Short mmCIF file of C-alpha atoms in Angstrom, two decimals:
data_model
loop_
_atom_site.label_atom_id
_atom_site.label_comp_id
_atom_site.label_asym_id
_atom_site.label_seq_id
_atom_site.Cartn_x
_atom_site.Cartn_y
_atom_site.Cartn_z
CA UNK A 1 -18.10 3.29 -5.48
CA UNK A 2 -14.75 0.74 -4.88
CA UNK A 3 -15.22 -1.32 -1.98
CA UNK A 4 -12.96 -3.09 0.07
CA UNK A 5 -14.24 -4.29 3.44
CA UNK A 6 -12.31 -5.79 5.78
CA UNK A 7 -13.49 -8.20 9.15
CA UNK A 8 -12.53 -6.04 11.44
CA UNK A 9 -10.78 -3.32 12.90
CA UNK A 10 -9.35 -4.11 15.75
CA UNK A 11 -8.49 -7.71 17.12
CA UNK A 12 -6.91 -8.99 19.97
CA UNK A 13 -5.75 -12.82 20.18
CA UNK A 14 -3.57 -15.03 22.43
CA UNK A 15 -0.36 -16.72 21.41
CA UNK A 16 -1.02 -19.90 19.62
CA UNK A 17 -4.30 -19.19 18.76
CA UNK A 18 -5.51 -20.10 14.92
CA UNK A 19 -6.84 -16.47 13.84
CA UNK A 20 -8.75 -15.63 10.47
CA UNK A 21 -8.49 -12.16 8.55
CA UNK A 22 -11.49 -11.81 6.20
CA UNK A 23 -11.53 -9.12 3.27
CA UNK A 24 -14.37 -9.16 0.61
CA UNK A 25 -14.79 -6.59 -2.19
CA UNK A 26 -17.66 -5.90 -4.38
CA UNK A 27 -15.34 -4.57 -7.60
CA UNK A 28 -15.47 -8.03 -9.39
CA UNK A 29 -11.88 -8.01 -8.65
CA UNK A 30 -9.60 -10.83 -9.91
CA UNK A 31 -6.58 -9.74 -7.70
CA UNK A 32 -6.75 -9.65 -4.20
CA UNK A 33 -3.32 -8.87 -2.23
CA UNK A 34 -2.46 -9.79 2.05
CA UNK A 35 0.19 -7.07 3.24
CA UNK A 36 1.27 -6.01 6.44
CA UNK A 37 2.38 -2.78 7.28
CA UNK A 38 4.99 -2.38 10.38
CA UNK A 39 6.43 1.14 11.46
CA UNK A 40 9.48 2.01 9.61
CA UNK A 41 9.07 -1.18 7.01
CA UNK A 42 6.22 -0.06 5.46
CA UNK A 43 4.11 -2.04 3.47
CA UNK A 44 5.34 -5.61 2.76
CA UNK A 45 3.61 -8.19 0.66
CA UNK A 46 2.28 -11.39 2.56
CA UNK A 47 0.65 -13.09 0.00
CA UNK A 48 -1.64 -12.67 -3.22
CA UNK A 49 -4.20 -14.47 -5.60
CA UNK A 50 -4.58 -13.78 -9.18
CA UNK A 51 -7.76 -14.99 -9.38
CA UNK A 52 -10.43 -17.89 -7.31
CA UNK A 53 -8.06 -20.63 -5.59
CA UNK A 54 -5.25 -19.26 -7.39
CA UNK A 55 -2.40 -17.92 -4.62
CA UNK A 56 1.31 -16.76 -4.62
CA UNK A 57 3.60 -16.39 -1.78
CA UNK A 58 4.62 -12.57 -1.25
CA UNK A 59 8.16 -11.22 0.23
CA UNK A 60 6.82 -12.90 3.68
CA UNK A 61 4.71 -15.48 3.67
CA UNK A 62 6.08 -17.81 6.85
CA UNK A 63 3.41 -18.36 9.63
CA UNK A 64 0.50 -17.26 7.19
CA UNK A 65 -1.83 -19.44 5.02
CA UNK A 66 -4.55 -17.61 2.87
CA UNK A 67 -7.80 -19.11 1.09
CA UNK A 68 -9.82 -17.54 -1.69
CA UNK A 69 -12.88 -19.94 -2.90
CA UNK A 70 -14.91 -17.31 -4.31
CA UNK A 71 -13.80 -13.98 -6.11
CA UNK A 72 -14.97 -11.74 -3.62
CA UNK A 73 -13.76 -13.02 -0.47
CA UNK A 74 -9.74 -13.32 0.24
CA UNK A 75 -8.88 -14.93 3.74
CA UNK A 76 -5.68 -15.00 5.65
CA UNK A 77 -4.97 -16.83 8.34
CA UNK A 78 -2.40 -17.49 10.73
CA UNK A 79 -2.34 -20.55 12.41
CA UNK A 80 -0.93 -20.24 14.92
CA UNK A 81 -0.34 -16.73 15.99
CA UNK A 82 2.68 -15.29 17.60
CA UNK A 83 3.81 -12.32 19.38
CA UNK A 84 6.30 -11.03 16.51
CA UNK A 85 3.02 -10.86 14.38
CA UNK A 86 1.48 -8.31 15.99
CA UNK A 87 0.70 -5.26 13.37
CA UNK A 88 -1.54 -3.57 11.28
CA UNK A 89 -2.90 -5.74 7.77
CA UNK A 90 -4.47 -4.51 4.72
CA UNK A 91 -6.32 -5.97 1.96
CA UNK A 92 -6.35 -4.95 -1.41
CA UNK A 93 -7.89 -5.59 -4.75
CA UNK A 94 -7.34 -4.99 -8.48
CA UNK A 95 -8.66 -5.73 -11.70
CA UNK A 96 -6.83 -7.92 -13.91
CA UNK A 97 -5.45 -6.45 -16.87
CA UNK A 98 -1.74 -5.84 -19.23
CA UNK A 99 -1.71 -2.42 -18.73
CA UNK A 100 -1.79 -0.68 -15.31
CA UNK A 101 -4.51 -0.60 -13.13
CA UNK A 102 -4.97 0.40 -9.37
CA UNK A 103 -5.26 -1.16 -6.21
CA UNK A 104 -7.77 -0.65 -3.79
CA UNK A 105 -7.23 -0.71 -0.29
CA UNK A 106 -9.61 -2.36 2.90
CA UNK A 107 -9.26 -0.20 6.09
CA UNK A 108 -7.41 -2.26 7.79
CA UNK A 109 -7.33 -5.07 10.85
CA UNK A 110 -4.83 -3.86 13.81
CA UNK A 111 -4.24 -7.29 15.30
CA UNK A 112 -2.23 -7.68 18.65
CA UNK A 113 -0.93 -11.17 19.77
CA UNK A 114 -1.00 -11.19 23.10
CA UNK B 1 13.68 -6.92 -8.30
CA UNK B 2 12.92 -3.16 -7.33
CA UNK B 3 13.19 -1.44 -4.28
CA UNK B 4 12.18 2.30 -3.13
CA UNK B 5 14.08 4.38 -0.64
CA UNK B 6 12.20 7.00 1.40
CA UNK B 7 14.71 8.70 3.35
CA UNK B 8 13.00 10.90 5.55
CA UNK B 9 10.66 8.85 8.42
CA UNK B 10 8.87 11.85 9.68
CA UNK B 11 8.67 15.30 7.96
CA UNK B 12 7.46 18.58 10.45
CA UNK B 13 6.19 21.51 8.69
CA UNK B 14 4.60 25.18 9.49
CA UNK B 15 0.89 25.40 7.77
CA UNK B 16 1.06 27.19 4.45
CA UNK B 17 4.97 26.45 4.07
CA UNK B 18 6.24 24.36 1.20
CA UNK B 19 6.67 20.60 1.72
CA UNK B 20 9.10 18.25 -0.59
CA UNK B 21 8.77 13.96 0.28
CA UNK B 22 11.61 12.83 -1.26
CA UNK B 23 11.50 9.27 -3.43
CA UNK B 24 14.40 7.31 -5.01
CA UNK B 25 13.61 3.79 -6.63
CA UNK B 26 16.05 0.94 -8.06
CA UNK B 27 14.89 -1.54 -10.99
CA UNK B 28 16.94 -3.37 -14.10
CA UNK B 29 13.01 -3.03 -15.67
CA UNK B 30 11.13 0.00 -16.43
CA UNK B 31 8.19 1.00 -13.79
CA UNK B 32 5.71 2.74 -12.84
CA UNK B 33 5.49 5.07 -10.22
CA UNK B 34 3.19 5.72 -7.42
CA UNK B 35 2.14 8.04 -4.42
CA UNK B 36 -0.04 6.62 -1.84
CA UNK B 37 -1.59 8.26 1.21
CA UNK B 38 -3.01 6.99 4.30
CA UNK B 39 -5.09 9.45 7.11
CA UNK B 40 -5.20 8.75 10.48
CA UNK B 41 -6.94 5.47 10.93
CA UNK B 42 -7.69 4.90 7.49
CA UNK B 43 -6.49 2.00 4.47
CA UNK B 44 -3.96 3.41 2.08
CA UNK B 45 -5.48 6.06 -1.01
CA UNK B 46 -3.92 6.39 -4.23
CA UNK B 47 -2.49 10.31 -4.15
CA UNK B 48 -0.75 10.46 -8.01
CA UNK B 49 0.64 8.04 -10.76
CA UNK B 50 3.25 7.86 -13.15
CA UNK B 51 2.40 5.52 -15.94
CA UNK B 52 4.20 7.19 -19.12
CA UNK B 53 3.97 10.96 -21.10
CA UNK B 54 4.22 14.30 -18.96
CA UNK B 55 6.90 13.37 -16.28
CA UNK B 56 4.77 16.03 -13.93
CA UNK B 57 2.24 14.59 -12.50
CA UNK B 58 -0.52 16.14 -10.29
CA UNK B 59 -3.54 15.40 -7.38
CA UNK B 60 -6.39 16.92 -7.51
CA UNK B 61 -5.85 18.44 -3.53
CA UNK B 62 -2.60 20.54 -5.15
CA UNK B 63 0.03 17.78 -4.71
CA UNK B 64 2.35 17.38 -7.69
CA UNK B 65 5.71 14.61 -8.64
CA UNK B 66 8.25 14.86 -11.24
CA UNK B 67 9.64 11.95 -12.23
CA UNK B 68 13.42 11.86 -12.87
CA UNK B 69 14.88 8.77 -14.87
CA UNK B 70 18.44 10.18 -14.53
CA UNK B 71 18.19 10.35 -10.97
CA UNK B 72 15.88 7.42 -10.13
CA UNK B 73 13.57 10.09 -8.17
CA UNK B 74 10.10 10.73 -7.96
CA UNK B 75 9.68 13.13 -4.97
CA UNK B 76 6.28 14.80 -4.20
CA UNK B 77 5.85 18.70 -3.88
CA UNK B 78 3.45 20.75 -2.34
CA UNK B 79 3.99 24.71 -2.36
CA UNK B 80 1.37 25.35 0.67
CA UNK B 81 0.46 22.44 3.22
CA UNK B 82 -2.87 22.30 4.87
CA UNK B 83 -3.40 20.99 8.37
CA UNK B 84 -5.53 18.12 6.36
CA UNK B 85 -2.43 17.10 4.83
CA UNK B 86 -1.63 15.37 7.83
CA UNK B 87 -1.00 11.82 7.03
CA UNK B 88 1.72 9.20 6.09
CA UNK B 89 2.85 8.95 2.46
CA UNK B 90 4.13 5.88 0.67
CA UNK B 91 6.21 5.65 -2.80
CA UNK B 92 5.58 2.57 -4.41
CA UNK B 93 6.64 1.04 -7.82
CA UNK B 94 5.63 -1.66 -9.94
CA UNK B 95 7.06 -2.84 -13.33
CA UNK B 96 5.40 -2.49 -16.47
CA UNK B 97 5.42 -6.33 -17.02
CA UNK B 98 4.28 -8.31 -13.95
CA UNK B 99 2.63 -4.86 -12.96
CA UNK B 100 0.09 -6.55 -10.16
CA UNK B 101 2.94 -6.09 -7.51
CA UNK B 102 3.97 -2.90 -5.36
CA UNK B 103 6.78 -2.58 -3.50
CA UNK B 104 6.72 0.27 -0.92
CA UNK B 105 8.65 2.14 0.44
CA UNK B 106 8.72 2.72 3.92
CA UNK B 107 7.02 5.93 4.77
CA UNK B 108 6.84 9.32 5.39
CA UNK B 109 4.92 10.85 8.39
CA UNK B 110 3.91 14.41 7.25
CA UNK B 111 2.86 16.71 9.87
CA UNK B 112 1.80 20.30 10.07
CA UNK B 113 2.37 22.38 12.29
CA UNK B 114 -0.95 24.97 12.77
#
């Protein structure tokens, strides 16, 4: 069965604090994807990685940094976390391939910058 | 670029009654089509595609979307809501070249009324 874990589920931090997201699938997966999702915006894409140390910027990647050094594992972090960044993320994975193929989707990390 | 309107934020309905969640996307490529669904407290599930062929398209829990070139529409249909249909529901597209990105739309909170 697909697999996308993510860190946690719920995580509080302070303003200005460095804070680390953690997702890891088990699919073999060479896309992994950073969104957050905000009421009334939806889903919007932070940042993605095609494949190991490979990364792209998404529609909104300022004050976020990500990391991927093995296939499984896809990190983002913010480094220095602020209010306005307070909000639900999701991970998700994909196989790599010309025609279509899904996404997979983590549970979710509710952060809230306090 | 593309972009997907969901017009309707929140969507009330009586248990049993029919249920339309209306979809319109813009793109200068051709796409593919998606319906995602997220429970309470869970990550995001993939409901129904459109990749090519039968422009109906069906979920196995009775959900079904027609997808209308003419009118850049992809709205999903259900003729008898369940009080498990409870959830949020997301229209995404991605283009058939380039397909590893979604952009969603922003949501539609479904809820039934027992």
């Amino acid at each position: 069965d697909v697999k996308v874990t993510q860190s946690s589920r719920y995580l509080v931090k302070r303003t200005g604090e460095k804070v680390f997201l953690e997702c890891v699938q088990d699919m073999d997966h060479e896309n992994m994807f950073w969104y957050r999702q905000d009421p009334g915006l939806g889903l919007r894409l932070i940042y993605f990685s095609y494949d190991v140390k490979m990364k792209e910027k998404g529609d909104i990647p300022e004050g976020y940094s990500v990391s991927r050094e093995k296939k499984e594992r896809f990190s983002l972090i913010l480094e220095s976390a602020s209010t306005n960044q307070t909000s639900m993320y999701l991970c998700a994975s994909r196989a790599l391939g010309e025609s279509y193929n899904e996404q997979f989707f983590g549970p979710g990390t509710r952060l809230t910058v306090l | 670029a593309q972009s997907v309107t969901q017009l309707d934020s929140q969507v009330p309905v009586f248990e049993e009654a029919p249920v339309e969640l209306r979809c319109n996307y813009s793109s200068s490529v051709s796409v593919y089509l998606f319906w995602y669904v997220q429970y309470p407290n869970q990550g995001l599930q993939l409901l129904l595609k459109y990749l090519s062929g039968s422009t109906l398209v069906e979920s196995i829990n009775g959900f079904e979307a027609e997808f209308n070139k003419s009118q850049t529409s992809f709205h999903l249909r259900k003729p008898s809501v369940h009080i498990s249909d409870t959830a949020e529901y997301f229209c995404a597209v991605s283009p058939w070249f380039g397909n590893e990105k979604l952009t969603f739309g922003t949501g539609t909170r479904l809820t039934i009324i027992p």
